[in-house]
Amino acid sequence: MLDVAVAYNRYKFLGEEFLTWLWFVIDQNPAILRKTDPDLTSLEIGNRMVLLKRHKKAVEKITVRGENAGLEEAMLALQKGALVAELNLVYRSAELKWQFTLKGESLNLSSVKTPKIAPPQGPEDMEGLVLEKIFLYDKILQFLEKLYKTFIKIRLSTHWHNRETSLMKKWFHTGF
């Protein structure tokens, strides 16, 4: 049986590959996203992205942030071998909007902002308020779980090495 720490270190690159692939899919093939979640209106890159380029004994960290930040520097980092380590995303479904950061190493969510919900009118509304908030968090978690399953199916297939990686390389070498 594989030790948890060994397995974690051996496979932590998958999260960074997932986030890099996700950026590629958002930009080049959003139909994959809509297959994953028919309620999805759009998924966009938010206001922060962290990329890591691993050298033999060092790690170079590139952070791009800002509301209207250009992603040219991030694209250049991809060209030089970096992978996306953290990605702030904006998920829209109908008129609702979620914003959150997804970390590649652990696939943890942080800075989650769910759509606003009406304040409770009284103590009897608290249970409904809590259930609605749980539903809003769960919607994002379900979407990410389905999306990651889609990525893993592609990643484990021959399609990954035969087609997907070459399309991704072409994308980040030619730009947006």
Tab-separated table of C-alpha atoms in Angstrom:
chain	number	residue	atom	x	y	z
A	1	MET	CA	0.000	0.000	0.000
A	2	LEU	CA	1.252	3.453	-0.943
A	3	ASP	CA	2.000	5.798	1.951
A	4	VAL	CA	-0.238	8.898	1.906
A	5	ALA	CA	2.701	11.326	1.914
A	6	VAL	CA	4.397	9.470	-0.928
A	7	ALA	CA	1.176	9.382	-2.969
A	8	TYR	CA	0.564	13.083	-2.310
A	9	ASN	CA	4.044	14.071	-3.497
A	10	ARG	CA	3.915	11.711	-6.461
A	11	TYR	CA	0.577	12.960	-7.815
A	12	LYS	CA	0.338	16.603	-6.713
A	13	PHE	CA	1.286	17.706	-10.241
A	14	LEU	CA	-2.192	16.616	-11.389
A	15	GLY	CA	-3.811	19.630	-9.734
A	16	GLU	CA	-1.509	22.021	-11.563
A	17	GLU	CA	-2.106	20.201	-14.841
A	18	PHE	CA	-5.849	20.381	-14.142
A	19	LEU	CA	-5.776	24.153	-13.587
A	20	THR	CA	-3.629	24.705	-16.686
A	21	TRP	CA	-6.007	22.531	-18.720
A	22	LEU	CA	-8.983	24.395	-17.224
A	23	TRP	CA	-7.609	27.749	-18.386
A	24	PHE	CA	-7.104	26.222	-21.849
A	25	VAL	CA	-10.679	24.861	-21.898
A	26	ILE	CA	-12.162	28.171	-20.725
A	27	ASP	CA	-10.356	29.963	-23.532
A	28	GLN	CA	-10.538	27.399	-26.330
A	29	ASN	CA	-13.302	24.856	-25.720
A	30	PRO	CA	-16.052	26.072	-23.352
A	31	ALA	CA	-18.400	23.385	-24.728
A	32	ILE	CA	-16.652	20.925	-22.379
A	33	LEU	CA	-17.721	23.118	-19.470
A	34	ARG	CA	-21.338	23.215	-20.613
A	35	LYS	CA	-21.393	19.415	-20.981
A	36	THR	CA	-20.239	19.212	-17.384
A	37	ASP	CA	-22.880	21.634	-16.129
A	38	PRO	CA	-25.873	22.528	-18.321
A	39	ASP	CA	-26.778	25.366	-15.883
A	40	LEU	CA	-23.455	27.093	-16.537
A	41	THR	CA	-23.740	30.471	-18.234
A	42	SER	CA	-20.015	31.220	-18.141
A	43	LEU	CA	-16.776	30.386	-16.367
A	44	GLU	CA	-14.147	33.107	-16.454
A	45	ILE	CA	-10.677	33.724	-15.112
A	46	GLY	CA	-11.015	36.027	-12.118
A	47	ASN	CA	-8.629	38.528	-10.613
A	48	ARG	CA	-5.695	36.301	-9.626
A	49	MET	CA	-3.552	33.529	-11.064
A	50	VAL	CA	-0.395	31.955	-9.655
A	51	LEU	CA	1.947	29.927	-11.834
A	52	LEU	CA	4.903	27.805	-10.741
A	53	LYS	CA	7.913	26.829	-12.763
A	54	ARG	CA	9.898	24.106	-11.091
A	55	HIS	CA	13.642	24.035	-11.624
A	56	LYS	CA	15.914	21.287	-10.327
A	57	LYS	CA	16.192	22.690	-6.803
A	58	ALA	CA	14.127	25.879	-6.971
A	59	VAL	CA	10.613	26.989	-7.720
A	60	GLU	CA	9.843	30.207	-9.559
A	61	LYS	CA	6.486	31.758	-8.649
A	62	ILE	CA	4.668	34.135	-10.985
A	63	THR	CA	1.578	35.943	-9.701
A	64	VAL	CA	-0.789	37.888	-11.926
A	65	ARG	CA	-3.495	39.865	-10.168
A	66	GLY	CA	-5.877	42.713	-10.719
A	67	GLU	CA	-9.427	43.183	-11.936
A	68	ASN	CA	-8.436	43.820	-15.553
A	69	ALA	CA	-4.994	42.230	-15.489
A	70	GLY	CA	-3.694	41.083	-18.815
A	71	LEU	CA	-2.672	37.459	-18.882
A	72	GLU	CA	0.241	37.927	-21.280
A	73	GLU	CA	2.775	37.400	-18.489
A	74	ALA	CA	0.998	34.208	-17.454
A	75	MET	CA	0.970	33.001	-21.057
A	76	LEU	CA	4.704	33.709	-21.296
A	77	ALA	CA	5.249	31.694	-18.109
A	78	LEU	CA	3.371	28.763	-19.703
A	79	GLN	CA	5.626	29.015	-22.744
A	80	LYS	CA	8.626	28.701	-20.428
A	81	GLY	CA	7.280	25.590	-18.712
A	82	ALA	CA	5.256	26.905	-15.786
A	83	LEU	CA	1.926	25.415	-14.700
A	84	VAL	CA	-1.034	27.125	-13.066
A	85	ALA	CA	-0.903	26.581	-9.300
A	86	GLU	CA	-3.831	28.784	-8.214
A	87	LEU	CA	-6.696	30.136	-10.224
A	88	ASN	CA	-9.393	32.605	-9.258
A	89	LEU	CA	-12.588	31.790	-11.127
A	90	VAL	CA	-15.956	33.429	-11.693
A	91	TYR	CA	-18.790	30.959	-12.224
A	92	ARG	CA	-22.125	32.245	-13.535
A	93	SER	CA	-25.399	30.378	-13.695
A	94	ALA	CA	-28.409	32.364	-14.912
A	95	GLU	CA	-28.232	35.641	-12.959
A	96	LEU	CA	-26.227	34.111	-10.086
A	97	LYS	CA	-22.465	34.597	-9.643
A	98	TRP	CA	-19.877	32.737	-7.572
A	99	GLN	CA	-16.227	33.724	-7.226
A	100	PHE	CA	-13.559	31.515	-5.673
A	101	THR	CA	-9.922	30.496	-5.826
A	102	LEU	CA	-8.951	26.918	-6.596
A	103	LYS	CA	-5.514	25.705	-5.486
A	104	GLY	CA	-3.884	23.067	-7.671
A	105	GLU	CA	-1.760	21.274	-5.104
A	106	SER	CA	-4.695	20.243	-2.922
A	107	LEU	CA	-7.722	21.292	-5.010
A	108	ASN	CA	-8.873	23.347	-2.014
A	109	LEU	CA	-11.278	26.206	-2.454
A	110	SER	CA	-10.643	29.541	-0.802
A	111	SER	CA	-12.136	33.035	-0.889
A	112	VAL	CA	-15.523	31.624	-1.883
A	113	LYS	CA	-18.144	34.276	-2.556
A	114	THR	CA	-21.579	32.859	-3.221
A	115	PRO	CA	-24.516	34.778	-4.668
A	116	LYS	CA	-26.199	37.076	-2.210
A	117	ILE	CA	-29.235	35.676	-0.476
A	118	ALA	CA	-32.052	37.535	1.205
A	119	PRO	CA	-31.511	38.211	4.903
A	120	PRO	CA	-33.731	36.277	7.299
A	121	GLN	CA	-36.957	38.006	8.334
A	122	GLY	CA	-36.945	36.267	11.674
A	123	PRO	CA	-35.504	33.347	13.649
A	124	GLU	CA	-37.795	30.903	11.836
A	125	ASP	CA	-36.020	31.730	8.538
A	126	MET	CA	-32.545	30.736	9.773
A	127	GLU	CA	-32.868	27.070	8.823
A	128	GLY	CA	-33.852	27.966	5.264
A	129	LEU	CA	-31.021	30.480	5.072
A	130	VAL	CA	-28.464	27.868	6.167
A	131	LEU	CA	-29.840	25.280	3.722
A	132	GLU	CA	-29.730	27.773	0.860
A	133	LYS	CA	-26.121	28.683	1.664
A	134	ILE	CA	-25.191	24.976	1.780
A	135	PHE	CA	-26.867	24.499	-1.613
A	136	LEU	CA	-24.861	27.388	-3.097
A	137	TYR	CA	-21.553	25.953	-1.846
A	138	ASP	CA	-22.517	22.468	-2.982
A	139	LYS	CA	-23.309	23.689	-6.504
A	140	ILE	CA	-19.690	24.791	-6.975
A	141	LEU	CA	-18.298	21.633	-5.372
A	142	GLN	CA	-20.430	19.404	-7.629
A	143	PHE	CA	-19.359	21.365	-10.716
A	144	LEU	CA	-15.664	21.085	-9.834
A	145	GLU	CA	-15.975	17.382	-9.041
A	146	LYS	CA	-17.590	16.656	-12.428
A	147	LEU	CA	-15.047	18.846	-14.200
A	148	TYR	CA	-12.139	17.093	-12.494
A	149	LYS	CA	-13.586	13.694	-13.462
A	150	THR	CA	-13.745	14.891	-17.071
A	151	PHE	CA	-10.119	16.020	-16.861
A	152	ILE	CA	-8.968	12.708	-15.347
A	153	LYS	CA	-10.738	10.712	-18.090
A	154	ILE	CA	-8.963	12.800	-20.733
A	155	ARG	CA	-5.657	12.737	-18.821
A	156	LEU	CA	-5.641	8.946	-18.578
A	157	SER	CA	-6.628	8.397	-22.192
A	158	THR	CA	-4.337	8.226	-25.203
A	159	HIS	CA	-6.119	11.410	-26.334
A	160	TRP	CA	-4.069	13.368	-23.751
A	161	HIS	CA	-0.659	12.639	-25.271
A	162	ASN	CA	-1.839	12.311	-28.869
A	163	ARG	CA	-3.937	15.442	-29.102
A	164	GLU	CA	-4.667	17.494	-25.969
A	165	THR	CA	-1.094	18.446	-25.020
A	166	SER	CA	-0.255	19.495	-28.575
A	167	LEU	CA	-3.387	21.674	-28.739
A	168	MET	CA	-2.471	23.250	-25.404
A	169	LYS	CA	1.110	23.940	-26.526
A	170	LYS	CA	-0.136	25.485	-29.751
A	171	TRP	CA	-2.557	27.644	-27.744
A	172	PHE	CA	0.007	29.093	-25.364
A	173	HIS	CA	2.616	29.603	-28.064
A	174	THR	CA	0.216	31.493	-30.324
A	175	GLY	CA	-1.460	33.406	-27.495
A	176	PHE	CA	-5.113	34.183	-27.030
